[in-house]
Amino acid sequence: MLSSVMASPKGSRSQKMKLPIFTRKGTLEVPSPTEKDWSKDDEDDWVFKDPDQERDSLPQPYRMINKMVNSLFDRSWEIIEARDTSSKAELHRIQPTIYHPLREIKLSTTPNCMDVSQDYVFIGGSKGFSIYNLHNAKQLYVWEKLKVDVISILATDLGSEILIAPVDETGIVRLFYFYKDGLYLIKAINESEDASKQTTCIKMEISKGGNFAALLLQGAGDIWLDVYKLPKESWIKEVQYPQLAVNTKKKVRQQLQLNTPDSVPADSLDMDMNISFRGDVKLSLPVQIMKIKPPKPITGTTFKSPLEAFAKIAGCRGLGSGQNHYIKASQWEKREAILKATYKKYLDGEWEPEPVSMATFYFLLPSRVIPVPAGVKRSPGLACALGVHWTDHHNFFFYSLNRTLKDKVDPEGVWPCAAPIVVSQLSPCSSYLVLACEDGVLSLWDLAQGLTLGVVALPENCFCQSIHFLKYFLVHKGQNVYPEGSVKCHMKCVVLCTDASLHLVTASAIQNSTISLLVERPVKYLDEAICAVAPVQALPGMVLTFSRDGSVLLMDVAKSQIVCSFALPRSYSLAAPWNPVFVVSLYHPCFLLRGDHPDEIGSASKAEDIPNSIFYFNFEDYPLLENLSRNCTIPQASILDHPTFARALPLEERCEKFFQKSIQNLAKYKVKEEEHWTRLRRYSLLLQKEDLKK
């Protein structure tokens, strides 16, 4: 349109004198001399041009404007076609069933984190945390005595008690003891009166059962790992007999001022609540037993002979760490000079400072890999070692917990890997460990049996982002089920990669490890990229996936299919879908998800004015999931009917079942043999009677 308006026609007189002309399409060619070789469709190669339609080329800058307008129209049309294609694809795509939350917990502050333990929900937010009943969403207690927000909270089940560990924005960790209707403050572990000596907690872990705690601390340019032993046996006695732990008023005032800024006396708390804060009871403090620092960089040896190096690793302690070697400093310098000379063009230039080395650590139970030291009483379920690996390091270290702070900190064992470890994960039962290296290789370990289950490699250009263990399940008659009893040497986990692809890894001691693709890397619809994954232990073989577009889907990993979708009410959405705030209960068939009002976040003047809610989803209340949650266990007798299922049982049980079946078959054979001889005797008697009659 623009070209027809701006183009100037040729002179009117000359235009009238012009006659129609014929021009040939494409390039001109010399025709064949014989008429037989002429094309029969020669007439179609000619096009009629009307001289009236000829236009002069536009002068600058109008020619450039014309190209820009045409390009704009072309791009707009491409976008329209892409949207039309996607809308048609959405119509043809099978939409999963959408389920909405059953209950809502309305909050006056923004919830930053939450955790579930027993029948309680612990929500960390502005100036403290609150406790809610998991089943009826009733608020039981609010502890808001800080000047900063709580950004992380950890709740550990101790049996009849719960250990709560909130971490605030300044990195201070406080331990709370929750017993029946009382909340007790134990200690602010890393709080210091001198602000210059204040340390920051980056990560915290509590052992299963609550006997030990480990904190990754940072301060004054250093980073280290502090390990504490928790006197939980003393705590239960001190809360049951508070007269033994009651302090004087002076000690209580000092403790409150030191550990709870802006705190108020216990008498002024709301007594209508079911839980009361017991500030008059002082519990025993955790005891530090170990301080672990990052591995030192490998330098030239200080040993004068190989015998000194061997003497250093007496008892195989630290063997494999690379520290006790006999390589001289001059040899390191020569190798470094060769490296710089070979790759000079890549090494020249400015280098970014190396990031601070971070640690990933787990509490490990006694096993064949980590035996209990001689003379130490073995308690079932009690952690005996700490497994640690640091960023940009190849080694996984084992440290015994049976020590004091005065003992020398040397690892009891070292597992060296071929490449630096980037991600690791310990199973909830503490029996299996997965180490993912930066080259995309995953090492699968069975710690309980002391053997490796296999090594698998992720697809090319796929790098591990997170690992999530699934409770081992089987597919029986088209349904995912848990085997009754314990299953040894079998594990399944899902791996989320940095390109948002999802993979299922299966390993066992009797079969080769396998890896299968569950969700491909999104190419066309980037908003469908998976940001977080959470296994659902109440549903066999099911995981929750959270995408960038805010969708929450339940996936069956055995079939690689979407079962259903969970959605917040229309007025709510996920404010940060790439980092959702949620928690899945390990012992209840439910999960909780934070919802935000997107329209009111920018308009609200204060954070307290923004409406925030925690939504409760119960799997057993939805028709598609009700039977899956309640009928999720299969007896061992049914498993043995199929040879593939029988492999999931421990070797001892499989042998016992085999002998029992053999004895039963032998008994059946003896019965059949006796019946056969009885029939022969009867037949012989009948023959004898016939002979007598004759």
XYZ file of C-alpha atoms in Angstrom:
694
model
C 0.000 0.000 0.000
C 2.811 2.390 0.931
C 4.687 1.663 -2.311
C 1.625 2.317 -4.467
C 1.043 5.697 -2.820
C 4.620 6.930 -2.766
C 5.673 5.607 -6.188
C 5.351 8.129 -9.023
C 3.937 6.850 -12.353
C 5.729 7.531 -15.576
C 4.655 10.411 -17.840
C 1.020 10.110 -18.777
C 1.728 10.595 -22.463
C 4.380 7.951 -22.669
C 2.213 5.679 -20.562
C -0.600 5.891 -23.125
C 1.792 5.018 -25.955
C 3.021 1.799 -24.255
C 1.675 -1.571 -25.371
C 1.343 -4.756 -23.375
C 4.538 -6.792 -23.308
C 5.409 -10.404 -22.502
C 8.375 -11.299 -20.269
C 9.694 -14.724 -19.467
C 10.032 -16.046 -15.920
C 13.527 -16.778 -14.678
C 16.726 -16.492 -16.666
C 16.748 -16.448 -20.461
C 18.169 -19.508 -22.217
C 19.058 -20.314 -25.824
C 16.291 -22.581 -27.181
C 17.067 -25.959 -28.695
C 17.427 -25.924 -32.493
C 14.921 -28.786 -32.870
C 11.280 -28.228 -32.186
C 10.974 -31.658 -30.544
C 13.047 -30.538 -27.566
C 10.880 -27.518 -26.881
C 8.936 -27.587 -23.631
C 5.245 -28.306 -23.926
C 4.538 -26.021 -20.989
C 6.344 -23.173 -22.652
C 3.309 -20.973 -22.445
C 3.271 -21.220 -18.668
C 6.796 -19.796 -18.566
C 5.576 -16.417 -19.828
C 3.891 -13.797 -17.726
C 1.868 -10.815 -18.890
C 2.951 -7.403 -17.622
C 0.822 -4.342 -17.977
C 2.859 -1.166 -18.569
C 0.295 0.743 -16.506
C 1.398 -1.196 -13.428
C 5.090 -0.411 -13.752
C 6.400 1.872 -11.035
C 9.624 3.647 -10.413
C 11.768 2.564 -7.429
C 11.333 4.719 -4.341
C 14.050 7.193 -3.425
C 15.699 7.154 -0.002
C 14.652 7.374 2.809
C 11.241 6.147 1.629
C 12.665 2.887 0.312
C 14.057 2.095 3.790
C 10.736 2.993 5.436
C 8.949 0.752 2.965
C 11.224 -2.190 3.862
C 10.739 -1.607 7.589
C 6.951 -1.493 7.246
C 6.918 -4.670 5.148
C 9.213 -6.378 7.655
C 6.932 -5.308 10.495
C 3.896 -6.729 8.710
C 5.739 -10.007 7.996
C 6.838 -10.427 11.593
C 3.357 -9.627 12.852
C 1.893 -12.202 10.551
C 4.384 -14.831 11.747
C 3.405 -14.138 15.359
C -0.272 -14.398 14.465
C 0.296 -17.730 12.729
C 2.350 -19.051 15.695
C -0.368 -18.088 18.174
C -3.019 -19.623 15.975
C -1.027 -22.845 15.735
C -0.459 -22.976 19.498
C -4.138 -22.335 20.220
C -5.124 -25.155 17.867
C -2.570 -27.432 19.536
C -3.971 -26.538 22.958
C -7.463 -27.501 21.769
C -6.242 -30.882 20.528
C -4.074 -31.476 23.621
C -5.633 -33.604 26.355
C -6.180 -31.333 29.333
C -5.649 -33.049 32.710
C -8.253 -32.966 35.430
C -7.830 -29.861 37.578
C -8.241 -30.078 41.354
C -8.543 -27.092 43.673
C -7.411 -26.785 47.312
C -9.623 -27.988 50.114
C -8.606 -25.509 52.809
C -6.949 -22.132 53.060
C -4.736 -20.716 55.788
C -4.922 -16.912 55.641
C -1.833 -15.124 56.910
C -1.186 -11.539 57.900
C 2.484 -11.723 56.840
C 4.298 -13.144 53.836
C 5.305 -16.781 54.432
C 8.916 -17.299 53.372
C 9.237 -20.991 54.235
C 7.384 -23.863 55.862
C 7.821 -27.417 57.053
C 5.582 -30.248 58.269
C 6.217 -32.565 61.200
C 3.702 -34.921 62.801
C 0.334 -33.093 62.693
C 1.732 -29.563 62.701
C 2.715 -26.983 60.085
C 5.527 -24.559 60.893
C 5.492 -21.370 58.793
C 8.394 -18.905 58.874
C 7.664 -15.284 58.056
C 8.042 -11.743 59.306
C 9.764 -11.490 62.705
C 9.314 -15.161 63.602
C 7.259 -18.263 62.875
C 3.800 -19.661 63.564
C 2.415 -23.127 64.312
C -0.790 -24.469 62.713
C -2.750 -27.678 62.926
C -2.286 -29.623 59.701
C -5.791 -31.052 59.547
C -8.060 -28.139 60.483
C -5.737 -25.201 59.607
C -6.179 -23.732 63.083
C -3.488 -21.386 64.348
C -1.979 -22.735 67.571
C 0.814 -20.311 68.380
C 2.766 -17.349 66.988
C 6.351 -16.566 67.972
C 7.286 -13.134 66.568
C 10.132 -11.681 68.601
C 12.730 -10.900 65.943
C 13.602 -7.727 64.088
C 14.165 -9.614 60.824
C 12.334 -12.277 58.836
C 12.759 -16.026 59.062
C 13.961 -17.313 55.684
C 14.338 -21.013 56.461
C 12.791 -23.406 58.966
C 13.461 -27.053 59.744
C 11.213 -29.292 61.869
C 12.503 -32.713 62.962
C 10.315 -35.413 64.500
C 11.821 -36.775 67.733
C 8.951 -39.097 68.549
C 6.726 -37.389 71.084
C 8.595 -34.074 70.605
C 9.607 -31.855 67.695
C 12.858 -29.943 67.246
C 12.380 -26.626 65.394
C 15.295 -24.734 63.826
C 14.405 -21.382 62.191
C 17.114 -19.336 60.421
C 16.645 -15.568 60.123
C 17.933 -13.107 57.528
C 21.116 -12.430 59.509
C 21.992 -16.132 59.437
C 21.353 -16.838 63.135
C 19.988 -20.294 64.007
C 17.736 -20.796 67.028
C 16.781 -24.185 68.409
C 13.269 -24.671 69.835
C 11.934 -27.717 71.635
C 8.214 -28.398 71.137
C 6.726 -30.849 73.629
C 2.971 -31.311 74.138
C 1.644 -27.800 74.826
C 4.973 -26.131 75.609
C 7.491 -24.336 73.391
C 11.013 -24.026 74.822
C 13.898 -21.969 73.475
C 17.144 -23.927 73.763
C 19.748 -21.586 72.318
C 20.681 -19.236 69.494
C 23.609 -21.360 68.346
C 25.750 -18.932 66.372
C 24.692 -15.625 67.947
C 27.564 -13.453 69.166
C 27.581 -10.357 71.373
C 30.375 -8.884 69.257
C 28.910 -7.954 65.852
C 32.355 -8.165 64.225
C 32.575 -11.850 65.195
C 29.047 -12.735 64.052
C 28.873 -15.780 61.786
C 26.237 -16.583 59.189
C 24.573 -19.961 58.818
C 24.296 -20.956 55.161
C 22.861 -24.433 55.588
C 21.745 -26.682 58.429
C 20.956 -30.395 58.765
C 19.605 -32.411 61.700
C 20.079 -36.165 61.869
C 17.154 -38.533 61.761
C 16.007 -38.875 65.355
C 17.562 -35.567 66.389
C 20.810 -36.763 67.960
C 23.162 -34.570 65.922
C 23.095 -31.246 64.078
C 25.512 -29.751 61.540
C 25.783 -26.096 60.504
C 27.669 -24.650 57.540
C 28.952 -21.306 58.843
C 30.665 -18.378 57.167
C 32.501 -15.476 58.757
C 35.643 -13.357 58.438
C 36.252 -14.674 54.925
C 36.306 -18.320 56.026
C 33.793 -21.142 55.794
C 33.589 -24.271 57.926
C 31.265 -26.953 59.248
C 30.314 -27.199 62.932
C 28.861 -30.468 64.229
C 26.921 -30.664 67.518
C 25.608 -33.473 69.656
C 22.079 -32.785 70.901
C 21.196 -33.985 74.434
C 17.617 -34.949 73.612
C 17.488 -37.502 76.468
C 18.145 -34.664 78.928
C 15.556 -32.426 77.268
C 12.686 -34.832 77.801
C 13.575 -35.153 81.501
C 13.912 -31.394 81.945
C 10.499 -30.635 80.435
C 8.778 -33.459 82.314
C 10.317 -32.294 85.589
C 10.603 -28.512 85.099
C 11.543 -27.914 88.749
C 14.965 -29.334 87.909
C 15.502 -26.841 85.090
C 13.833 -23.655 86.407
C 16.249 -20.750 86.669
C 16.201 -17.704 88.814
C 14.516 -14.552 87.441
C 17.898 -13.037 86.758
C 18.984 -15.941 84.555
C 15.679 -15.941 82.719
C 15.997 -12.220 81.943
C 19.552 -12.705 80.669
C 18.532 -15.613 78.474
C 15.604 -13.739 76.937
C 17.695 -10.670 76.235
C 20.460 -12.756 74.706
C 18.450 -15.161 72.590
C 15.135 -13.460 71.771
C 15.364 -9.805 70.748
C 12.281 -7.747 71.510
C 10.842 -10.636 73.482
C 8.074 -10.318 75.992
C 7.548 -12.128 79.298
C 5.686 -15.390 79.178
C 2.927 -13.952 81.379
C 1.941 -11.395 78.734
C 1.406 -14.007 76.013
C -2.065 -14.824 74.808
C -3.281 -17.542 77.136
C -6.174 -18.456 74.836
C -3.734 -20.321 72.607
C -3.217 -24.036 73.056
C 0.574 -23.686 73.170
C 2.476 -21.574 75.681
C 6.049 -20.309 75.565
C 8.048 -21.563 78.566
C 10.775 -18.987 78.986
C 11.371 -19.947 82.634
C 12.831 -23.363 81.752
C 16.403 -23.633 80.570
C 17.318 -26.794 78.684
C 20.724 -28.391 78.259
C 22.814 -26.863 75.498
C 24.161 -28.698 72.420
C 27.765 -29.876 72.661
C 30.125 -29.186 69.777
C 32.076 -32.295 68.798
C 33.746 -31.392 65.507
C 34.822 -28.512 63.249
C 35.500 -29.396 59.608
C 37.277 -27.048 57.229
C 37.459 -27.283 53.417
C 40.268 -29.437 52.002
C 43.550 -27.623 51.599
C 44.846 -27.067 48.051
C 47.319 -29.717 46.987
C 50.883 -28.378 47.151
C 54.399 -29.795 47.098
C 55.221 -32.522 49.575
C 56.953 -31.886 52.881
C 57.936 -35.517 53.340
C 61.596 -36.410 53.019
C 60.963 -40.027 52.060
C 58.081 -42.240 50.859
C 58.074 -43.983 54.248
C 56.956 -40.769 55.925
C 54.051 -40.468 53.479
C 52.983 -44.059 54.184
C 53.264 -43.488 57.924
C 50.939 -40.479 57.610
C 48.099 -42.654 56.275
C 48.423 -45.359 58.917
C 45.123 -47.153 59.312
C 44.055 -45.959 55.824
C 42.731 -42.675 57.272
C 42.604 -40.040 54.564
C 43.671 -42.492 51.880
C 42.487 -41.111 48.532
C 42.288 -37.446 49.542
C 45.432 -36.592 47.569
C 47.036 -34.721 50.487
C 49.629 -37.302 51.514
C 51.723 -37.629 48.339
C 55.390 -37.532 47.407
C 55.276 -35.006 44.555
C 57.785 -32.212 45.075
C 57.000 -28.526 44.598
C 59.460 -28.294 41.688
C 57.495 -30.952 39.826
C 54.255 -28.970 40.330
C 55.959 -25.832 39.032
C 57.193 -27.615 35.897
C 53.731 -29.014 35.155
C 52.197 -25.582 35.703
C 54.722 -23.960 33.328
C 53.941 -26.549 30.636
C 50.211 -25.948 31.074
C 50.551 -22.174 30.786
C 52.782 -22.473 27.717
C 50.391 -24.875 25.972
C 47.170 -22.956 26.675
C 48.547 -19.427 26.863
C 45.915 -17.864 24.597
C 43.138 -19.294 26.776
C 44.736 -18.389 30.102
C 45.656 -14.784 29.283
C 43.230 -12.136 30.436
C 41.312 -11.267 33.566
C 40.124 -14.076 35.821
C 37.128 -13.861 38.081
C 37.818 -14.577 41.753
C 37.066 -18.143 42.767
C 33.766 -18.512 44.649
C 33.754 -19.617 48.270
C 33.729 -23.397 48.541
C 30.334 -24.672 49.741
C 29.642 -27.999 51.432
C 26.898 -30.579 51.056
C 26.603 -32.978 53.993
C 24.454 -35.857 55.269
C 24.137 -37.888 58.452
C 24.741 -41.567 57.693
C 23.542 -44.648 59.554
C 25.760 -47.643 60.399
C 26.305 -49.872 57.377
C 28.864 -52.102 55.761
C 30.541 -49.001 54.354
C 30.507 -47.160 57.700
C 30.912 -49.709 60.523
C 30.456 -48.798 64.166
C 33.805 -48.523 65.989
C 34.691 -51.334 68.361
C 33.522 -50.764 71.908
C 30.755 -48.345 70.887
C 27.190 -49.377 71.613
C 25.172 -49.589 68.400
C 21.738 -48.006 68.571
C 19.256 -48.639 65.730
C 18.515 -45.505 63.744
C 21.337 -43.515 65.364
C 23.669 -41.705 62.957
C 27.317 -42.718 63.247
C 29.042 -40.687 60.504
C 28.827 -37.481 58.513
C 29.274 -37.539 54.736
C 30.661 -34.319 53.212
C 31.717 -33.074 49.793
C 32.835 -29.577 48.790
C 32.278 -27.680 45.558
C 34.947 -28.105 42.866
C 36.346 -31.157 44.681
C 36.427 -34.782 43.579
C 36.242 -36.444 47.001
C 33.390 -37.546 49.253
C 34.574 -37.686 52.886
C 33.314 -39.758 55.831
C 33.757 -38.402 59.371
C 32.921 -40.453 62.440
C 30.579 -38.815 64.976
C 32.115 -40.763 67.855
C 34.589 -38.049 68.867
C 35.031 -34.898 70.901
C 36.142 -31.402 69.968
C 39.685 -32.146 71.233
C 40.145 -35.059 68.818
C 41.964 -34.501 65.549
C 39.587 -34.094 62.606
C 40.633 -36.617 59.973
C 38.226 -38.413 57.639
C 37.695 -42.091 58.322
C 37.131 -42.722 54.627
C 37.418 -41.016 51.243
C 35.611 -41.807 47.998
C 37.467 -40.142 45.099
C 35.507 -39.487 41.892
C 36.750 -38.973 38.343
C 35.308 -35.430 38.161
C 34.238 -32.780 40.688
C 30.990 -33.581 42.483
C 28.277 -31.011 41.731
C 25.121 -32.621 43.169
C 24.490 -35.431 45.630
C 21.474 -36.873 47.395
C 20.853 -39.322 50.229
C 17.651 -41.364 50.263
C 15.143 -40.759 53.116
C 15.919 -44.228 54.499
C 19.672 -43.355 54.453
C 20.443 -46.553 52.526
C 21.223 -45.155 49.065
C 23.499 -42.359 47.871
C 23.816 -40.767 44.419
C 26.834 -38.671 43.430
C 26.518 -36.576 40.246
C 29.743 -35.235 38.747
C 30.155 -32.253 36.467
C 30.723 -34.529 33.441
C 27.123 -35.823 33.706
C 27.992 -39.206 35.249
C 25.940 -40.503 38.203
C 27.369 -43.014 40.698
C 24.714 -45.062 42.493
C 25.642 -46.555 45.873
C 23.936 -48.943 48.257
C 25.415 -47.908 51.603
C 23.554 -50.546 53.631
C 25.002 -53.446 51.623
C 28.294 -51.727 50.842
C 28.206 -52.062 47.071
C 27.733 -49.932 43.989
C 24.494 -50.382 42.066
C 25.866 -48.932 38.858
C 27.096 -45.902 36.977
C 24.860 -44.105 34.477
C 25.529 -41.146 32.213
C 23.058 -38.414 31.419
C 22.442 -37.585 27.733
C 24.870 -35.276 25.998
C 24.731 -31.626 27.115
C 22.564 -32.598 30.107
C 23.874 -31.651 33.544
C 22.327 -32.574 36.856
C 20.457 -29.882 38.772
C 18.731 -31.929 41.503
C 18.092 -35.567 42.475
C 14.907 -36.844 44.140
C 14.541 -40.363 45.530
C 11.348 -42.372 45.094
C 10.253 -45.078 47.463
C 10.772 -48.277 45.486
C 7.562 -49.341 43.747
C 6.384 -51.989 41.288
C 3.766 -52.018 38.542
C 1.203 -54.739 39.300
C -1.758 -55.165 36.950
C -1.259 -51.672 35.577
C -1.116 -49.982 38.996
C 1.872 -48.678 40.947
C 2.224 -50.428 44.306
C 4.699 -50.630 47.184
C 5.996 -54.119 48.068
C 5.097 -55.181 51.570
C 8.132 -55.340 53.812
C 11.656 -54.143 53.132
C 13.232 -54.115 49.681
C 17.014 -54.272 49.473
C 19.441 -53.410 46.674
C 16.754 -51.680 44.593
C 16.368 -47.936 44.105
C 14.611 -45.430 41.856
C 15.129 -41.690 41.574
C 14.252 -38.834 39.243
C 16.910 -36.413 37.993
C 16.094 -32.843 36.997
C 18.670 -31.400 34.595
C 19.697 -27.810 34.012
C 17.909 -27.820 30.624
C 14.581 -28.633 32.406
C 14.518 -32.241 31.168
C 13.448 -34.950 33.628
C 14.878 -38.487 33.750
C 14.088 -41.678 35.688
C 17.026 -43.731 36.990
C 16.480 -47.334 38.095
C 19.200 -49.484 39.657
C 19.440 -52.860 41.371
C 22.101 -55.370 42.344
C 20.836 -58.011 39.891
C 20.175 -55.884 36.801
C 21.993 -53.176 34.901
C 21.174 -49.592 35.776
C 18.844 -47.833 33.342
C 17.934 -44.233 32.616
C 14.804 -43.172 30.731
C 13.492 -39.802 29.615
C 10.302 -38.599 31.316
C 10.034 -35.002 30.090
C 11.961 -33.557 27.162
C 13.670 -30.209 27.163
C 11.081 -27.592 26.159
C 11.932 -26.041 22.810
C 8.729 -24.432 21.564
C 6.973 -23.613 24.837
C 9.663 -22.349 27.186
C 7.154 -21.501 29.926
C 6.553 -25.230 30.397
C 10.113 -25.686 31.705
C 10.156 -27.611 35.001
C 11.660 -25.618 37.874
C 11.087 -27.918 40.868
C 10.237 -31.571 41.531
C 8.888 -33.212 44.689
C 8.201 -36.957 45.182
C 4.840 -37.892 46.704
C 5.430 -40.792 49.080
C 1.694 -41.323 49.651
C 1.247 -42.164 45.941
C 3.579 -44.864 44.519
C 5.586 -43.701 41.532
C 4.168 -40.145 41.558
C 5.989 -36.795 41.571
C 4.831 -33.183 41.632
C 6.332 -30.889 38.987
C 6.294 -27.092 39.169
C 6.699 -25.174 35.885
C 7.616 -21.597 35.015
C 4.056 -20.871 33.875
C 2.807 -21.629 37.402
C 1.281 -25.030 36.622
C 1.497 -27.810 39.230
C 1.188 -31.297 37.716
C 1.128 -34.801 39.175
C 3.128 -37.211 36.997
C 3.194 -41.002 36.923
C 6.852 -41.806 36.260
C 6.102 -45.440 35.358
C 3.950 -44.362 32.389
C 5.486 -40.900 31.900
C 1.976 -39.436 31.913
C 0.267 -36.531 33.652
C -2.395 -37.796 36.053
C -3.952 -34.491 37.118
C -3.255 -30.844 37.791
C -3.544 -28.717 40.926
C -4.553 -25.080 40.664
C -4.944 -22.202 43.093
C -8.133 -20.120 43.199
C -8.498 -17.656 40.337
C -7.565 -14.625 42.390
C -4.273 -16.270 43.466
C -1.136 -17.317 41.626
C 2.487 -18.214 42.258
C 4.428 -14.961 42.621
C 7.725 -16.742 41.893
C 6.888 -19.956 39.976
C 10.613 -20.612 39.395
C 11.040 -20.852 43.185
C 7.707 -21.959 44.679
C 7.152 -22.150 48.431
C 5.662 -25.581 49.155
C 6.060 -28.663 51.318
C 4.974 -32.275 50.775
C 4.236 -34.332 53.885
C 6.143 -37.607 54.236
C 3.556 -39.232 56.492
C 0.283 -37.664 55.330
C -1.256 -37.741 51.818
C -1.161 -33.974 51.343
C 0.945 -30.976 50.331
C 0.793 -27.248 51.011
C 1.422 -24.425 48.542
C 1.745 -20.672 49.003
C -0.503 -18.426 46.913
C -0.142 -14.698 46.250
C -2.383 -11.920 44.939
C -0.474 -10.643 41.877
C -2.683 -7.550 41.469
C -2.177 -6.357 45.015
C 1.563 -6.892 45.414
C 2.486 -3.669 43.628
C -0.408 -1.597 44.966
C 0.092 -2.448 48.655
C 2.123 0.095 50.622
C 3.229 -2.358 53.310
C 4.039 -6.032 53.256
C 1.377 -6.603 55.923
C -1.286 -5.299 53.539
C -0.591 -7.990 50.922
C -3.017 -10.929 51.309
C -1.122 -14.218 51.534
C -2.465 -17.717 51.971
C -1.276 -21.281 52.325
C -3.477 -23.761 50.443
C -3.985 -27.350 51.539
C -4.361 -30.207 49.007
C -5.307 -33.713 50.215
C -4.805 -36.510 47.698
C -7.367 -38.822 49.311
C -10.192 -36.318 48.727
C -9.840 -36.357 44.932
C -11.609 -39.114 42.953
C -8.691 -40.036 40.688
C -6.239 -40.381 43.576
C -8.395 -41.835 46.331
C -7.826 -45.492 45.413
C -4.152 -44.934 44.612
C -3.475 -43.598 48.081
C -5.417 -46.202 50.059
C -4.584 -49.336 48.029
C -0.888 -48.780 47.484
C 0.615 -51.885 49.142
C 0.827 -55.404 47.740
C 1.590 -58.517 49.851
C 4.705 -60.546 49.148
C 2.647 -63.575 48.079
C 1.306 -61.600 45.130
C 4.775 -60.379 44.233
C 6.137 -63.911 43.967
C 3.571 -64.814 41.308
C 5.697 -63.031 38.733
C 9.455 -63.725 38.427
C 10.215 -60.058 37.756
C 8.537 -58.939 40.979
C 10.314 -61.638 43.001
C 13.650 -59.975 42.272
C 12.598 -56.977 44.354
C 12.753 -59.035 47.557
C 15.954 -59.474 49.589
C 18.047 -62.525 48.705
C 17.385 -64.242 52.055
C 13.612 -63.913 51.677
C 13.737 -65.054 48.064
C 15.675 -68.195 49.055
C 13.298 -68.896 51.923
C 10.272 -68.491 49.668
C 11.888 -70.758 47.071
C 12.484 -73.537 49.623
C 8.942 -73.189 50.972
C 7.537 -73.471 47.477
C 9.759 -76.490 46.779
C 8.542 -78.219 49.961
C 4.941 -77.483 49.018
C 5.481 -78.897 45.537
C 7.160 -81.959 47.014
C 4.247 -82.483 49.405
C 1.802 -82.170 46.515
C 3.858 -84.670 44.533
C 3.764 -87.183 47.440
C -0.004 -86.817 47.736
C -0.425 -87.396 44.022
C 1.892 -90.406 44.216
C -0.155 -91.956 47.042
C -3.356 -91.345 45.091
C -1.802 -93.042 42.069
C -0.831 -96.174 44.065
C -4.283 -96.292 45.642
C -5.875 -96.306 42.197
C -3.549 -99.103 41.093
C -4.480 -101.224 44.127
C -8.181 -100.689 43.463
C -7.705 -101.622 39.832
C -5.812 -104.778 40.768
C -8.553 -105.796 43.235
C -11.183 -105.338 40.528
C -9.194 -107.562 38.180
C -8.880 -110.241 40.864
C -12.658 -110.183 41.440
C -13.287 -110.542 37.704
C -10.967 -113.543 37.565
C -12.730 -115.206 40.494
C -16.120 -114.762 38.852
C -14.847 -116.397 35.661
